[in-house]
């Protein structure tokens, strides 16, 4: 049969196509850019444990997979129709073989099950030692972090000390979100009414990206986040800076603009980093690298554009209608200030936006 | 027992409320038919239309994601596109396409003249069609569904006034799926009763073709899976519209309950979709290998095992929801368990091909493609059973790759193969083989280009359901490849549709049994008469049609029997008494064309009842008492008239 096979092999490359493709895609993507949101680059104990479990099983699965796929085409090709085999022997089954290919996969799965189960229980353990506790709240569409003991509230960028376990308590007051920083840990859904727990830890100082992984409405794609791991000393400095209020009192033209005129204070707070409110706490905005759900780089131009017309940069479902600090109904996100409201609330001029942006970015 | 028609020949004195439709041919007959074959074709044609709609949505998604920060769609449009793509492909394409095959083939394969409840069969179709139209009408009526095909609460269940999910999309989605569920349940009940009660003499359960077996398992799964999702979506609808708080955490409810209810439906749903595909493969491989299925009993029982185990794995969709290590362990292990019967099937299929005489017809190629690609999807599924690694993979493109390998590379490949295989039985013509092979290779290429890179981009951290992504994360190249693949894939679908149309018009005449096939449907003449079998066949063996043509010698090699058959003890029922080529369509309901066979007569009432239910659906959306009253009157009228109408009208 083999001598008949060799001259007519033109279909076989078709079989190899997916494999070639896979290899080329892997290569291409390995070369492209710096990705720090990548499960292939674990950088913390949880992520390492998951990766050490995943890789060998994935390789075994790939081997089995390639074996079966190749076998499918080889078997079909080897027994292709040719003169003389029209009436093959009628095999109705083989009990021994069938028991075999039931038991062997069962054994392989049993082998996989052992480390799987043990890792499930290891990851469920409460962290020990000097643990940093942070309450994370999923908002539409940004993340709020409250450092419980340190009484610091910040947004989107989580600063943690490298080498120390951080116990996150995850909450939501709106819809389901999922907190995911691939290089540090697996994801944890954030569900209203449930306080979930996730332990993350970074081996080394560095920047680790993540984003919301559960569909949470309009701007789900823009609900990103960053974890910045720093040395223990840098962390202590950072906390001390965050705890300090602004040296200038919140009053004058700025208080007028962000208070009465544009009612920013309905959602934000500018002079107290310990307060968790409806929108991001902006007391130390200038200490962050990004804003708007970590989608926008923090600079003057971006900030001015955002202040004037946030919904043109990240889709929002907001209107200017709030009174007081309670979240209003049918209003999600940051409104646009380019139009008068029906109640006659004013339009923000570029000069006003510049004033507010400069004030937010200056050392205070 | 032999067929519905023998039992219900009532000399009806009762006048029907509407004059009974008479046409069994022509355009209007398609609206009133109760012939399972015509209904099967209606299901199939409608499902293929929805396949094209869902495919267009997929192309929009891929076009948007071709490059970072795509601007083809807005976020709102993108969210609608993926919600409608999922909803369409699951409820309006996958399930109905399986029902299409089941409708056409199950009675033929078990030697019955129709299904047990022909009018309910047609009702199921109308509800499916109206349900599909209803959901799609939302685009023109105040916002299309945008909460995802899974519709997690409280995103979908927050009151409309809360503005979390703008528009009435989620209402249309919830009501539409409840409506489609009614249709699915009617067809499931019909399959169960038909398969259990209407088999020809000698057609024992363990002689049934595997496709029919898988449809039986599927029907049971459908029957028990639709109630949880109906309950869940009713609660969602009430939360949105009537101020209930089933999923409102602030009022002490637990939104996670919804996920349990949804996946208690959603996972069996996966098997509802794939088991018919496995059934098709189990029919096609033996025919084109000229060997019986390897280990019939094991293939049947592994299908049943998958059906049972499918109820114990739903929480593997929820491994990141914080179930606690005990539940994670249990559901992780049960998920691994389900890989065993699945693997058994794959090996038995390979055993079927082994030692055969394989003809690479288009149908066979698609089924071999199924095995290869389904294996890839199955094994990435095992990686999801490894709970900790699933917490990295869930809700990323890795999962999209996984289930498209199962549902597209698997299910749809099997379905396309099945169409190539049974097209001659449905139309009397062969599909173009050369074009079919082009379709196959284009589809293999396009499919793998589209979905293989998703494994990688998912592991590289790209989450699902995101309308844009930033550059510099290494996702740009694979996303571009995926988009190119999607367009190649659409060329393949186009080739397939062209083939369907051209072959339907001008295909080569196929004869009654072009593939030298094994099962009873191939003993009927082409085109299949309304009554299927002039004489109800008596079944003596598994693969009855085959054993009328062949026997085995001492070494197990095939030996062709002389025409007329050695098994003359079993009635050769291929030809009607009055000779081959009897008029396929009898004028006047119930006419048996001189055979004295009384077939169920066409009826208006399934369509009218379906329309009444449609009115209810719109009444729910608009809180309209008027529409509700109209619906109630129409439904009551249709049910009442239906009851008075005899199943078979004397000719």
mmCIF file of C-alpha atoms in Angstrom, chain A residues 21 35-37 63 85 95 107 114 137-138 160 165 190 192 334 343 347 354:
data_model
loop_
_atom_site.group_PDB
_atom_site.id
_atom_site.type_symbol
_atom_site.label_atom_id
_atom_site.label_comp_id
_atom_site.label_asym_id
_atom_site.label_seq_id
_atom_site.Cartn_x
_atom_site.Cartn_y
_atom_site.Cartn_z
ATOM 1 C CA UNK A 21 -0.009 28.580 10.927
ATOM 2 C CA UNK A 35 2.872 42.746 26.292
ATOM 3 C CA UNK A 36 2.481 42.868 30.039
ATOM 4 C CA UNK A 37 -1.004 41.422 30.079
ATOM 5 C CA UNK A 63 0.529 15.988 21.503
ATOM 6 C CA UNK A 85 -10.875 -3.050 -1.676
ATOM 7 C CA UNK A 95 -14.455 -5.000 23.016
ATOM 8 C CA UNK A 107 -6.129 7.222 33.452
ATOM 9 C CA UNK A 114 -4.348 15.260 40.958
ATOM 10 C CA UNK A 137 -14.921 48.040 43.754
ATOM 11 C CA UNK A 138 -15.927 47.476 40.149
ATOM 12 C CA UNK A 160 1.463 47.382 45.638
ATOM 13 C CA UNK A 165 0.819 39.255 49.344
ATOM 14 C CA UNK A 190 -16.907 40.726 41.041
ATOM 15 C CA UNK A 192 -23.004 42.534 43.483
ATOM 16 C CA UNK A 334 -18.942 60.937 32.785
ATOM 17 C CA UNK A 343 -32.432 72.753 32.692
ATOM 18 C CA UNK A 347 -21.420 74.660 28.548
ATOM 19 C CA UNK A 354 -7.742 74.313 30.831
#
